[in-house]
Coordinates of C-alpha atoms in Angstrom, one line a residue:
X5 CA -15.7 -4.1 65.4
X6 CA -13.6 -0.8 65.2
X7 CA -10.9 -2.5 63.0
X8 CA -13.5 -3.9 60.7
X9 CA -15.2 -0.5 60.4
X10 CA -11.8 1.1 59.6
X11 CA -10.9 -1.7 57.0
X12 CA -14.3 -1.3 55.4
X13 CA -13.9 2.4 55.3
X14 CA -10.4 2.1 53.8
X15 CA -11.6 -0.5 51.2
X16 CA -14.5 1.9 50.2
X17 CA -12.0 4.8 49.9
X18 CA -9.7 2.7 47.8
X19 CA -12.5 1.6 45.5
X20 CA -13.7 5.2 45.2
X21 CA -10.2 6.3 44.2
X22 CA -9.9 3.4 41.8
X23 CA -13.3 4.3 40.2
X24 CA -12.3 8.0 40.0
X25 CA -9.0 7.0 38.3
X26 CA -10.9 4.7 35.9
X27 CA -13.5 7.4 35.1
X28 CA -10.7 10.0 34.5
X29 CA -8.9 7.5 32.2
X30 CA -12.0 6.9 30.2
X31 CA -12.8 10.6 30.0
X32 CA -9.3 11.4 28.8
X33 CA -9.7 8.8 26.1
X34 CA -13.1 10.4 24.9
X35 CA -12.1 14.0 25.2
X36 CA -9.1 15.9 23.7
X37 CA -6.5 16.8 26.2
X38 CA -7.0 20.2 27.9
X39 CA -3.8 21.8 26.6
X40 CA -2.7 20.2 23.3
X41 CA -0.5 23.1 22.1
X42 CA 2.7 21.1 22.3
X43 CA 1.3 17.7 21.7
X44 CA 1.4 16.2 18.2
X45 CA -1.5 14.0 16.9
X46 CA -1.5 10.5 18.4
X47 CA 0.3 7.9 16.4
X48 CA -2.4 5.4 17.3
X49 CA -5.1 7.6 15.9
X50 CA -3.0 8.0 12.7
X51 CA -2.6 4.2 12.4
X52 CA -6.3 3.5 13.1
X53 CA -7.3 6.0 10.5
X54 CA -5.1 4.1 7.9
X55 CA -6.6 0.8 9.0
X56 CA -10.2 2.0 8.7
X57 CA -9.4 2.9 5.1
X58 CA -9.4 -0.9 4.5
X59 CA -7.4 -0.7 1.3
X60 CA -7.3 -3.5 -1.2
X61 CA -4.1 -4.9 -2.7
X62 CA -4.8 -2.9 -5.9
X63 CA -5.4 0.3 -3.7
X64 CA -2.1 -0.3 -1.9
X65 CA -0.1 -0.8 -5.1
X66 CA -1.7 2.4 -6.6
X67 CA -0.7 4.4 -3.5
X68 CA 2.9 3.1 -3.5
X69 CA 3.2 3.8 -7.2
X70 CA 2.5 7.5 -6.5
X71 CA 4.1 8.0 -3.1
X72 CA 6.6 5.1 -2.7
X73 CA 10.3 5.4 -3.3
X74 CA 11.0 5.7 -7.0
X75 CA 13.2 3.1 -8.7
X76 CA 16.8 4.0 -9.6
X77 CA 17.3 4.4 -13.3
X78 CA 19.8 1.9 -14.7
X79 CA 23.3 3.3 -15.1
X80 CA 24.1 4.5 -18.6
X81 CA 26.7 2.4 -20.4
X82 CA 29.6 4.2 -22.1
X83 CA 29.3 4.8 -25.8
X84 CA 30.8 2.4 -28.0
X85 CA 32.2 5.2 -30.2
X86 CA 34.4 6.4 -27.5
X87 CA 37.8 4.7 -27.0
X88 CA 38.7 4.5 -23.3
X89 CA 42.4 4.6 -22.6
X90 CA 43.9 1.5 -21.0
X91 CA 45.4 2.2 -17.6
X92 CA 47.1 -0.2 -15.4
X93 CA 46.7 0.5 -11.6
X94 CA 48.5 -0.9 -8.7
X95 CA 47.1 -0.8 -5.2
X96 CA 49.6 1.8 -4.3
X97 CA 48.7 4.0 -7.3
X98 CA 45.0 4.2 -6.6
X99 CA 44.3 7.7 -5.0
X100 CA 42.3 8.0 -1.8
X101 CA 38.8 9.4 -2.3
X102 CA 38.4 12.5 -0.2
X103 CA 34.7 13.3 -1.1
X104 CA 31.9 12.1 1.2
X105 CA 30.2 8.9 0.1
X106 CA 26.7 9.2 -1.3
X107 CA 23.9 7.6 0.7
X108 CA 22.5 4.4 -0.7
X109 CA 19.1 4.4 -2.4
X110 CA 17.9 1.8 0.2
X111 CA 19.0 4.0 3.1
X112 CA 17.5 7.1 1.6
X113 CA 14.2 5.3 1.0
X114 CA 14.1 4.4 4.7
X115 CA 14.9 7.9 5.9
X116 CA 12.5 9.4 3.4
X117 CA 9.9 6.6 2.7
X118 CA 7.4 8.7 0.8
X119 CA 7.6 11.0 -2.3
X120 CA 5.9 14.2 -1.4
X121 CA 3.0 15.2 -3.7
X122 CA 0.5 18.1 -3.4
X123 CA -3.2 18.5 -2.9
X124 CA -5.3 21.7 -3.4
X125 CA -7.5 22.2 -0.3
X126 CA -10.3 24.6 0.0
X127 CA -11.1 25.3 3.7
X128 CA -14.6 26.7 3.4
X129 CA -15.5 28.2 6.9
X130 CA -16.4 29.7 9.2
X131 CA -15.5 26.8 11.6
X132 CA -15.3 26.7 15.4
X133 CA -12.0 26.0 17.1
X134 CA -13.0 22.3 17.7
X135 CA -14.0 21.9 14.1
X136 CA -10.8 23.5 12.8
X137 CA -8.8 21.2 15.1
X138 CA -10.4 18.2 13.5
X139 CA -9.7 19.5 10.0
X140 CA -6.1 20.4 10.8
X141 CA -5.5 16.9 12.3
X142 CA -6.6 15.2 9.1
X143 CA -4.4 17.5 7.0
X144 CA -1.4 16.7 9.2
X145 CA -2.1 13.0 8.8
X146 CA -2.2 13.4 5.1
X147 CA 1.3 15.0 5.2
X148 CA 2.7 12.0 7.1
X149 CA 1.4 9.9 4.2
X150 CA 3.1 12.0 1.6
X151 CA 0.3 14.4 0.5
X152 CA 1.2 18.0 1.3
X153 CA -1.8 20.5 1.3
X154 CA -1.8 23.8 -0.4
X155 CA -4.6 25.5 1.4
X156 CA -6.8 28.3 0.1
X157 CA -9.0 30.0 2.8
X158 CA -12.6 31.0 2.4
X159 CA -15.2 32.4 4.7
X160 CA -18.8 32.2 3.6
X161 CA -20.1 34.8 6.2
X162 CA -17.7 37.5 5.1
X163 CA -19.5 39.5 2.3
X164 CA -17.4 40.7 -0.6
X165 CA -16.7 44.4 -0.3
X166 CA -16.7 44.7 3.5
X167 CA -14.5 47.3 4.9
X168 CA -12.5 44.8 7.1
X169 CA -12.6 41.8 4.7
X170 CA -8.7 41.9 4.1
X171 CA -7.9 42.0 7.9
X172 CA -10.5 39.3 8.6
X173 CA -9.1 36.9 5.9
X174 CA -5.6 37.6 7.1
X175 CA -6.7 36.6 10.7
X176 CA -8.4 33.5 9.5
X177 CA -5.3 32.5 7.6
X178 CA -3.2 33.0 10.7
X179 CA -5.7 31.0 12.7
X180 CA -5.4 28.0 10.4
X181 CA -1.7 28.3 10.6
X182 CA -1.7 28.2 14.3
X183 CA -4.2 25.3 14.4
X184 CA -2.0 23.2 12.0
X185 CA 1.1 23.8 14.2
X186 CA -0.9 23.0 17.3
X187 CA -1.6 19.6 15.8
X188 CA 2.0 18.8 15.1
X189 CA 2.3 20.2 11.6
X190 CA 4.4 23.1 10.2
X191 CA 2.6 25.8 8.2
X192 CA 3.4 29.1 6.6
X193 CA 1.0 32.0 5.8
X194 CA 1.4 33.3 2.2
X195 CA -0.4 36.6 2.6
X196 CA 0.8 38.0 -0.7
X197 CA -1.2 37.3 -3.9
X198 CA 0.0 34.3 -5.9
X199 CA -2.4 34.7 -8.7
X200 CA -3.3 37.4 -11.2
X201 CA -6.8 38.6 -11.9
X202 CA -8.3 38.0 -15.3
X203 CA -7.7 35.3 -18.1
X204 CA -4.3 34.2 -19.0
X205 CA -2.8 35.9 -22.0
X206 CA -3.4 33.8 -25.1
X207 CA -6.5 32.0 -23.8
X208 CA -8.8 34.0 -26.2
X209 CA -7.0 32.6 -29.3
X210 CA -6.8 29.0 -28.1
X211 CA -9.9 28.8 -26.0
X212 CA -11.3 25.2 -25.7
X213 CA -15.2 25.3 -25.7
X214 CA -15.3 22.2 -23.5
X215 CA -12.9 23.7 -20.9
X216 CA -13.9 26.1 -18.2
X217 CA -11.3 28.7 -17.4
X218 CA -10.9 30.4 -14.1
X219 CA -11.2 34.1 -13.7
X220 CA -7.5 34.3 -12.6
X221 CA -4.2 32.9 -13.7
X222 CA -0.7 32.4 -12.5
X223 CA 2.9 32.1 -13.9
X224 CA 5.7 29.8 -12.6
X225 CA 7.4 32.9 -11.1
X226 CA 4.4 33.6 -9.0
X227 CA 4.6 30.2 -7.2
X228 CA 8.0 31.0 -5.5
X229 CA 6.3 31.5 -2.1
X230 CA 4.5 28.2 -2.5
X231 CA 7.7 26.3 -3.6
X232 CA 9.7 27.8 -0.7
X233 CA 7.1 26.7 1.9
X234 CA 6.9 23.1 0.4
X235 CA 10.7 22.8 0.2
X236 CA 10.9 23.7 3.9
X237 CA 8.3 21.1 4.8
X238 CA 5.7 23.7 5.6
X239 CA 2.0 23.8 4.5
X240 CA 1.2 27.1 2.6
X241 CA -2.0 28.7 3.7
X242 CA -3.3 31.3 1.2
X243 CA -6.1 33.9 1.5
X244 CA -8.1 34.5 -1.8
X245 CA -6.3 37.5 -3.0
X246 CA -5.2 38.4 -6.6
X247 CA -3.3 41.1 -8.3
X248 CA -5.3 43.3 -10.6
X249 CA -4.0 45.1 -13.6
X250 CA -2.8 48.1 -11.4
X251 CA -0.8 45.6 -9.2
X252 CA -3.2 46.0 -6.3
X253 CA -4.1 43.0 -4.2
X254 CA -7.9 42.5 -4.2
X255 CA -10.1 39.8 -2.9
X256 CA -11.6 37.3 -5.4
X257 CA -13.6 34.1 -5.3
X258 CA -11.6 31.3 -3.6
X259 CA -12.8 29.0 -6.5
X260 CA -10.9 31.2 -9.1
X261 CA -7.8 31.0 -7.0
X262 CA -8.0 27.2 -6.8
X263 CA -8.6 27.0 -10.5
X264 CA -5.6 29.2 -11.3
X265 CA -3.4 27.1 -9.0
X266 CA -4.5 23.8 -10.5
X267 CA -3.6 25.1 -13.9
X268 CA -0.5 27.0 -12.9
X269 CA 1.0 24.2 -10.6
X270 CA 0.4 21.5 -13.3
X271 CA 2.1 23.6 -15.9
X272 CA 5.0 24.5 -13.6
X273 CA 5.4 20.8 -12.8
X274 CA 5.6 20.0 -16.5
X275 CA 8.4 22.5 -16.8
X276 CA 10.2 21.0 -13.8
X277 CA 10.0 17.5 -15.3
X278 CA 11.3 18.6 -18.7
X279 CA 14.3 20.3 -17.1
X280 CA 15.1 17.7 -14.5
X281 CA 18.2 15.5 -14.5
X282 CA 17.1 11.8 -14.8
X283 CA 20.4 10.6 -13.3
X284 CA 19.7 11.4 -9.7
X285 CA 21.4 8.3 -8.2
X286 CA 18.0 7.1 -7.0
X287 CA 18.0 9.5 -4.0
X288 CA 14.7 11.2 -3.3
X289 CA 14.7 14.8 -4.3
X290 CA 14.3 17.5 -1.7
X291 CA 11.8 19.2 -4.1
X292 CA 8.1 18.5 -4.1
X293 CA 6.2 17.5 -7.2
X294 CA 3.8 20.4 -7.8
X295 CA 1.3 18.4 -9.9
X296 CA -1.9 18.5 -7.7
X297 CA -3.1 14.8 -7.2
X298 CA -6.2 15.7 -5.2
X299 CA -8.7 18.5 -4.8
X300 CA -10.3 18.6 -1.3
X301 CA -13.3 20.8 -0.5
X302 CA -13.8 20.9 3.2
X303 CA -17.0 22.7 4.2
X304 CA -19.9 22.6 6.6
X305 CA -22.6 21.0 4.3
X306 CA -20.8 18.0 2.9
X307 CA -21.2 16.6 -0.6
X308 CA -23.8 17.2 -3.4
X309 CA -27.2 16.0 -2.4
X310 CA -28.7 13.3 -4.7
X311 CA -32.3 12.9 -6.0
X312 CA -31.7 9.1 -6.0
X313 CA -30.7 9.0 -2.3
X314 CA -33.5 11.1 -0.7
X315 CA -31.2 14.1 -0.4
X316 CA -28.2 12.1 0.9
X317 CA -25.0 12.9 -1.0
X318 CA -23.9 11.5 -4.3
X319 CA -21.2 8.9 -3.6
X320 CA -19.3 9.1 -6.9
X321 CA -19.9 11.6 -9.7
X322 CA -18.8 11.1 -13.3
X323 CA -18.5 14.7 -14.3
X324 CA -18.3 14.0 -18.0
X325 CA -21.7 12.6 -18.1
X326 CA -23.6 13.6 -15.0
X327 CA -22.7 17.3 -14.6
X328 CA -25.7 18.8 -16.4
X329 CA -28.0 16.1 -15.0
X330 CA -27.1 17.0 -11.5
X331 CA -28.0 20.6 -12.1
X332 CA -31.4 19.6 -13.7
X333 CA -32.3 17.4 -10.7
X334 CA -31.1 19.7 -8.0
X335 CA -34.2 20.3 -5.8
X336 CA -35.0 23.8 -4.7
X337 CA -34.8 23.3 -1.0
X338 CA -31.1 22.2 -1.4
X339 CA -30.2 25.8 -2.4
X340 CA -30.8 26.6 1.3
X341 CA -29.4 23.4 2.9
X342 CA -26.4 23.0 0.5
X343 CA -25.9 26.6 -0.9
X344 CA -22.4 26.0 -2.3
X345 CA -23.0 22.5 -3.6
X346 CA -23.3 23.5 -7.3
X347 CA -20.5 26.1 -7.2
X348 CA -18.2 23.4 -5.6
X349 CA -19.3 21.0 -8.3
X350 CA -18.2 23.5 -10.9
X351 CA -14.9 24.0 -9.1
X352 CA -14.2 20.3 -9.2
X353 CA -14.9 20.2 -12.9
X354 CA -12.6 23.1 -13.6
X355 CA -9.7 21.9 -11.5
X356 CA -9.8 18.2 -12.5
X357 CA -9.6 19.3 -16.2
X358 CA -6.0 20.5 -15.5
X359 CA -5.0 17.7 -13.1
X360 CA -3.8 14.1 -14.1
X361 CA -6.5 11.7 -15.3
X362 CA -6.1 9.6 -12.1
X363 CA -6.8 12.6 -9.9
X364 CA -10.0 13.0 -8.0
X365 CA -11.8 15.6 -6.0
X366 CA -13.7 15.0 -2.7
X367 CA -16.3 17.2 -1.1
X368 CA -16.3 16.5 2.7
X369 CA -17.9 17.9 5.8
X370 CA -15.7 19.0 8.7
X371 CA -17.4 16.0 10.5
X372 CA -15.5 13.4 8.4
X373 CA -11.8 14.3 8.3
X374 CA -10.7 10.7 8.6
X375 CA -12.3 10.1 5.2
X376 CA -9.5 12.2 3.6
X377 CA -7.1 9.4 4.5
X378 CA -9.4 6.8 3.1
X379 CA -9.7 8.8 -0.1
X380 CA -5.9 9.2 -0.4
X381 CA -5.1 5.6 0.0
X382 CA -8.1 4.0 -1.9
X383 CA -9.1 6.9 -4.2
X384 CA -12.5 5.5 -4.0
X385 CA -15.9 6.7 -2.4
X386 CA -16.9 5.6 1.1
X387 CA -19.5 3.3 -0.4
X388 CA -19.5 2.0 -4.0
X389 CA -22.2 3.8 -6.1
X390 CA -22.8 0.5 -8.0
X391 CA -24.1 -1.4 -4.9
X392 CA -27.8 -2.4 -5.0
X393 CA -30.0 0.7 -4.2
X394 CA -31.8 -1.0 -1.3
X395 CA -28.5 -1.9 0.3
X396 CA -27.3 1.7 0.0
X397 CA -30.5 3.0 1.5
X398 CA -30.3 0.8 4.5
X399 CA -26.5 1.3 5.1
X400 CA -25.7 3.2 8.3
X401 CA -22.5 4.5 6.6
X402 CA -24.6 6.6 4.2
X403 CA -25.4 9.8 6.2
X404 CA -25.9 13.4 5.3
X405 CA -22.2 13.9 5.9
X406 CA -20.9 11.1 3.7
X407 CA -18.3 12.5 1.3
X408 CA -18.8 12.9 -2.4
X409 CA -15.9 11.7 -4.7
X410 CA -15.7 13.4 -8.1
X411 CA -13.8 12.3 -11.1
X412 CA -13.2 13.8 -14.6
X413 CA -14.9 10.6 -15.7
X414 CA -15.9 9.4 -19.2
X415 CA -19.0 9.9 -21.4
X416 CA -21.4 6.9 -21.3
X417 CA -23.5 5.9 -24.4
X418 CA -25.9 3.0 -25.2
X419 CA -25.8 1.3 -28.7
X420 CA -28.8 -0.7 -29.9
X421 CA -27.6 -2.2 -33.1
X422 CA -24.5 -4.2 -34.0
X423 CA -23.7 -1.9 -36.9
X424 CA -23.0 0.9 -34.3
X425 CA -20.2 -1.1 -32.6
X426 CA -16.7 -0.2 -33.7
X427 CA -15.3 -3.7 -34.0
X428 CA -11.6 -3.0 -34.0
X429 CA -11.9 -1.1 -30.7
X430 CA -14.2 -3.6 -29.2
X431 CA -11.9 -6.5 -30.1
X432 CA -9.0 -4.7 -28.6
X433 CA -11.0 -4.0 -25.4
X434 CA -12.2 -7.5 -24.9
X435 CA -8.8 -9.1 -25.6
X436 CA -6.9 -6.8 -23.3
X437 CA -9.4 -7.1 -20.5
X438 CA -9.7 -10.9 -20.7
X439 CA -6.2 -11.7 -21.8
X440 CA -7.5 -14.1 -24.5
X441 CA -7.8 -14.1 -28.2
X442 CA -11.4 -13.4 -29.5
X443 CA -13.0 -15.6 -32.2
X444 CA -14.3 -12.5 -33.9
X445 CA -16.4 -14.4 -36.6
X446 CA -18.3 -16.5 -34.0
X447 CA -18.7 -13.6 -31.6
X448 CA -20.3 -11.2 -34.0
X449 CA -22.5 -13.8 -35.6
X450 CA -24.0 -14.6 -32.2
X451 CA -24.6 -10.8 -31.5
X452 CA -26.4 -10.4 -34.8
X453 CA -29.1 -12.8 -33.5
X454 CA -29.1 -12.0 -29.8
X455 CA -27.9 -8.5 -29.1
X456 CA -30.1 -6.3 -26.8
X457 CA -27.8 -3.4 -26.1
X458 CA -24.2 -2.4 -25.5
X459 CA -23.0 0.2 -23.0
X460 CA -19.7 2.0 -24.0
X461 CA -17.6 4.0 -21.6
X462 CA -15.4 6.7 -23.2
X463 CA -13.6 5.6 -26.3
X464 CA -14.1 1.9 -25.7
X465 CA -12.2 1.8 -22.4
X466 CA -15.1 -0.1 -20.9
X467 CA -18.1 -2.0 -22.3
X468 CA -21.1 -4.1 -21.0
X469 CA -22.8 -6.3 -23.6
X470 CA -26.3 -7.6 -22.9
X471 CA -28.0 -10.2 -25.0
X472 CA -31.5 -11.8 -25.2
X473 CA -31.0 -15.5 -24.7
X474 CA -33.8 -18.0 -25.6
X475 CA -35.1 -20.0 -22.6
X476 CA -37.1 -23.2 -22.7
X477 CA -40.5 -23.1 -20.8
X478 CA -40.5 -19.3 -21.0
X479 CA -42.0 -17.2 -23.8
X480 CA -39.7 -14.3 -22.8
X481 CA -35.9 -14.6 -23.4
X482 CA -33.7 -14.0 -20.4
X483 CA -31.5 -10.8 -20.3
X484 CA -27.9 -12.1 -20.1
X485 CA -24.8 -10.0 -19.4
X486 CA -22.6 -11.5 -22.0
X487 CA -19.4 -9.4 -21.5
X488 CA -18.4 -6.9 -18.9
X489 CA -14.9 -5.5 -19.7
X490 CA -12.7 -2.6 -18.7
X491 CA -9.2 -1.9 -19.9
X492 CA -6.5 -2.7 -17.3
X493 CA -5.3 0.8 -17.4
X494 CA -8.7 2.1 -16.3
X495 CA -9.4 -0.5 -13.5
X496 CA -9.6 1.3 -10.2
X497 CA -10.3 4.8 -11.6
X498 CA -14.1 4.6 -11.2
X499 CA -14.8 3.3 -14.8
X500 CA -16.1 -0.1 -13.4
X501 CA -18.6 1.7 -11.2
X502 CA -19.7 4.2 -13.9
X503 CA -20.3 1.3 -16.3
X504 CA -22.2 -0.9 -13.7
X505 CA -24.5 2.0 -12.7
X506 CA -25.4 2.6 -16.4
X507 CA -26.0 -1.2 -16.7
X508 CA -28.3 -1.0 -13.7
X509 CA -30.3 1.8 -15.2
X510 CA -30.7 0.0 -18.5
X511 CA -31.7 -3.4 -17.2
X512 CA -32.8 -4.5 -13.7
X513 CA -33.1 -1.0 -12.4
X514 CA -35.2 0.3 -15.2
X515 CA -38.6 1.9 -14.2
X516 CA -37.3 3.8 -11.2
X517 CA -36.9 7.6 -11.1
X518 CA -33.4 7.2 -9.8
X519 CA -32.5 5.2 -13.0
X520 CA -33.0 8.3 -15.2
X521 CA -29.2 9.0 -15.6
X522 CA -28.0 10.6 -18.8
X523 CA -26.3 7.6 -20.4
X524 CA -28.0 7.8 -23.8
X525 CA -30.4 5.0 -23.1
X526 CA -34.0 4.9 -22.0
X527 CA -33.7 7.4 -19.3
X528 CA -35.4 5.2 -16.6
X529 CA -38.6 4.7 -18.6
X530 CA -39.8 1.2 -19.1
X531 CA -39.9 -2.2 -17.2
X532 CA -37.0 -3.6 -15.5
X533 CA -35.9 -7.2 -16.2
X534 CA -33.9 -9.8 -14.3
X535 CA -30.3 -9.7 -15.3
X536 CA -28.3 -13.0 -15.4
X537 CA -24.7 -13.8 -16.0
X538 CA -22.1 -16.4 -15.2
X539 CA -18.5 -16.4 -14.1
X540 CA -15.7 -19.0 -13.5
X541 CA -15.8 -20.2 -9.9
X542 CA -12.1 -19.2 -9.5
X543 CA -12.6 -15.7 -11.0
X544 CA -11.2 -13.1 -8.5
X545 CA -13.8 -10.7 -9.6
X546 CA -16.6 -12.8 -8.0
X547 CA -16.3 -11.1 -4.7
X548 CA -17.3 -7.9 -6.5
X549 CA -20.2 -9.7 -8.2
X550 CA -21.5 -11.2 -4.9
X551 CA -21.9 -7.7 -3.5
X552 CA -24.0 -6.5 -6.4
X553 CA -26.1 -9.5 -7.2
X554 CA -29.5 -10.5 -5.7
X555 CA -28.2 -14.1 -5.4
X556 CA -25.9 -16.8 -6.9
X557 CA -25.7 -20.6 -7.3
X558 CA -22.8 -22.8 -8.2
X559 CA -23.0 -24.8 -11.5
X560 CA -19.9 -27.0 -11.5
X561 CA -16.9 -24.8 -12.5
X562 CA -19.2 -21.8 -13.0
X563 CA -21.2 -19.5 -10.7
X564 CA -24.5 -18.2 -11.9
X565 CA -25.4 -14.7 -10.7
X566 CA -28.6 -12.6 -11.1
X567 CA -30.1 -9.4 -10.1
X568 CA -33.9 -9.2 -9.7
X569 CA -35.9 -6.5 -11.4
X570 CA -36.1 -3.8 -8.8
X571 CA -39.5 -2.4 -9.8
X572 CA -41.2 -5.9 -9.7
X573 CA -39.7 -6.4 -6.1
X574 CA -41.1 -3.1 -5.1
X575 CA -44.6 -3.8 -6.4
X576 CA -44.6 -7.3 -4.8
X577 CA -43.7 -5.9 -1.5
X578 CA -46.3 -3.3 -1.7
X579 CA -49.0 -6.0 -2.7
X580 CA -48.1 -8.0 0.3
X581 CA -48.1 -4.9 2.6
X582 CA -46.2 -5.5 5.8
X583 CA -46.1 -9.3 5.5
X584 CA -42.8 -9.1 3.6
X585 CA -41.8 -11.6 0.9
X586 CA -41.3 -15.3 1.3
X587 CA -38.1 -17.1 0.6
X588 CA -39.5 -18.4 -2.8
X589 CA -42.2 -16.6 -4.5
X590 CA -44.4 -18.1 -7.3
X591 CA -42.6 -16.3 -10.0
X592 CA -39.3 -17.5 -8.7
X593 CA -40.2 -21.3 -8.9
X594 CA -38.2 -23.1 -11.5
X595 CA -36.3 -20.1 -12.9
X596 CA -32.9 -21.1 -11.6
X597 CA -33.2 -24.4 -13.5
X598 CA -34.3 -22.6 -16.7
X599 CA -31.5 -20.0 -16.3
X600 CA -28.9 -22.6 -15.8
X601 CA -30.0 -24.6 -18.8
X602 CA -30.0 -21.5 -21.0
X603 CA -26.7 -20.3 -19.8
X604 CA -24.9 -23.5 -20.2
X605 CA -25.9 -23.6 -23.9
X606 CA -24.1 -20.3 -24.6
X607 CA -21.0 -21.2 -26.6
X608 CA -17.5 -19.8 -25.9
X609 CA -16.2 -17.1 -28.3
X610 CA -12.5 -17.4 -27.3
X611 CA -10.0 -19.2 -29.4

């Protein structure tokens, strides 16, 4: 028995050690290492962050267009006006080249696979060490993808005018630098002021009433410290200091520093491009493009709360048309829960006015650092704002910490009569969007009889045309989406979502408080109607339609889509209490056959 007891004891001990080793392994996977000072971020975490972004083919192409190797310009041919001397060379007379050969463009693109671009980042603390580690890890990942951060530090708990505010901000700056380096990045504190207090000289004469100016400015010569850090591969970290008229360094609002940098860096990049040599042999430059492509506001509260999402954040904001409306619908309790939401909204509006049209801003909580990578690659919100409202409300990805994406955007307006349509611009939009020639006479003759409304985005960069089509067996015509078009140059910049949200608010979403967006239409007042449209079965856009429709049915080479009136669905569900709705309600019987018959009778307007 003794050998058996010993064997059993040894086996139990072995199992105990195995379990402890397994537990230790699992615990080490769930927790950060105890001493990560010299350990860079895991490559596996970096790769998983990219995969979670789930970029589409268009997203990937857009990212590579900004950060991929730039094509080599074609060599310039010698001028025909210059007579070249004819020289006969023998192999013995050819001199030996003593200079070092230049690296090939292919080799250079492999060694330096991305073009470095810049992002303005507001780190709005205070943050704990663990929170700051998470933020720094995300910023280091972004640098690997080619987006180098220019960080401006802010501390909400440090009141203006405190005796030790300068030393406290300097310590916070150094703390962020140390954390970035602990995560494997390289950072440099820029403790001297890089902006000047007050408006830029000349702004009074050339002031644009539609443009918000920061209370600070900067000149290209003031950006030397930032350029030096970027050229050395370091992330500049800047406290919110500015030089006043007496050349004293004083603390100012971090938003004014960011606004001045957005303007100054864009202007400096413009000067760089005008003075650069286009014949650079295709080798990536050691310099960094100062034009800010992203504005990132990292705080503790997350995005801007929305009245349409029960206080959860806005997903995508069109600043050109929604800015005032967000202020008007900002509930009083949110001033306590999200005290800096409106000031950060103003910051995004100010900075994006100076940044390229394709740029975006993101307001994100420290709890969502991985969303920064998704925003860089896709330049889209975490969830599309044009998805059905019920689907968004029940989506577990929509939380209080979901980031808010902000774009400069476009004004949205609704036209009710055909005489209000600018026909040349509409023709150009439709033909470029569909790649076909419009039969203008037949198209506008039909609209004169059936037009309900037209939604226009910007200066005819997008349009949604809705008509009233007669339907046999029904006294009420069907609401038909005749055309939905966006210029190719604006596909992927948020215009599609802006347009569809306005379409929702004017048709099947009408009657709900969250449809009262300022698009020049009915403001959410009225009764919603079912919206019907058709699309070719092989249309690549159908996947997008599937996600936004209530249902669809195949009709030969066509697919019929529809969106149910949301207000009627809400009333029906309330009338049936907790019983839910059946698969086919009485008001649904026969409507697909009626819709299919009406839609098939609509003639084509293409030549």
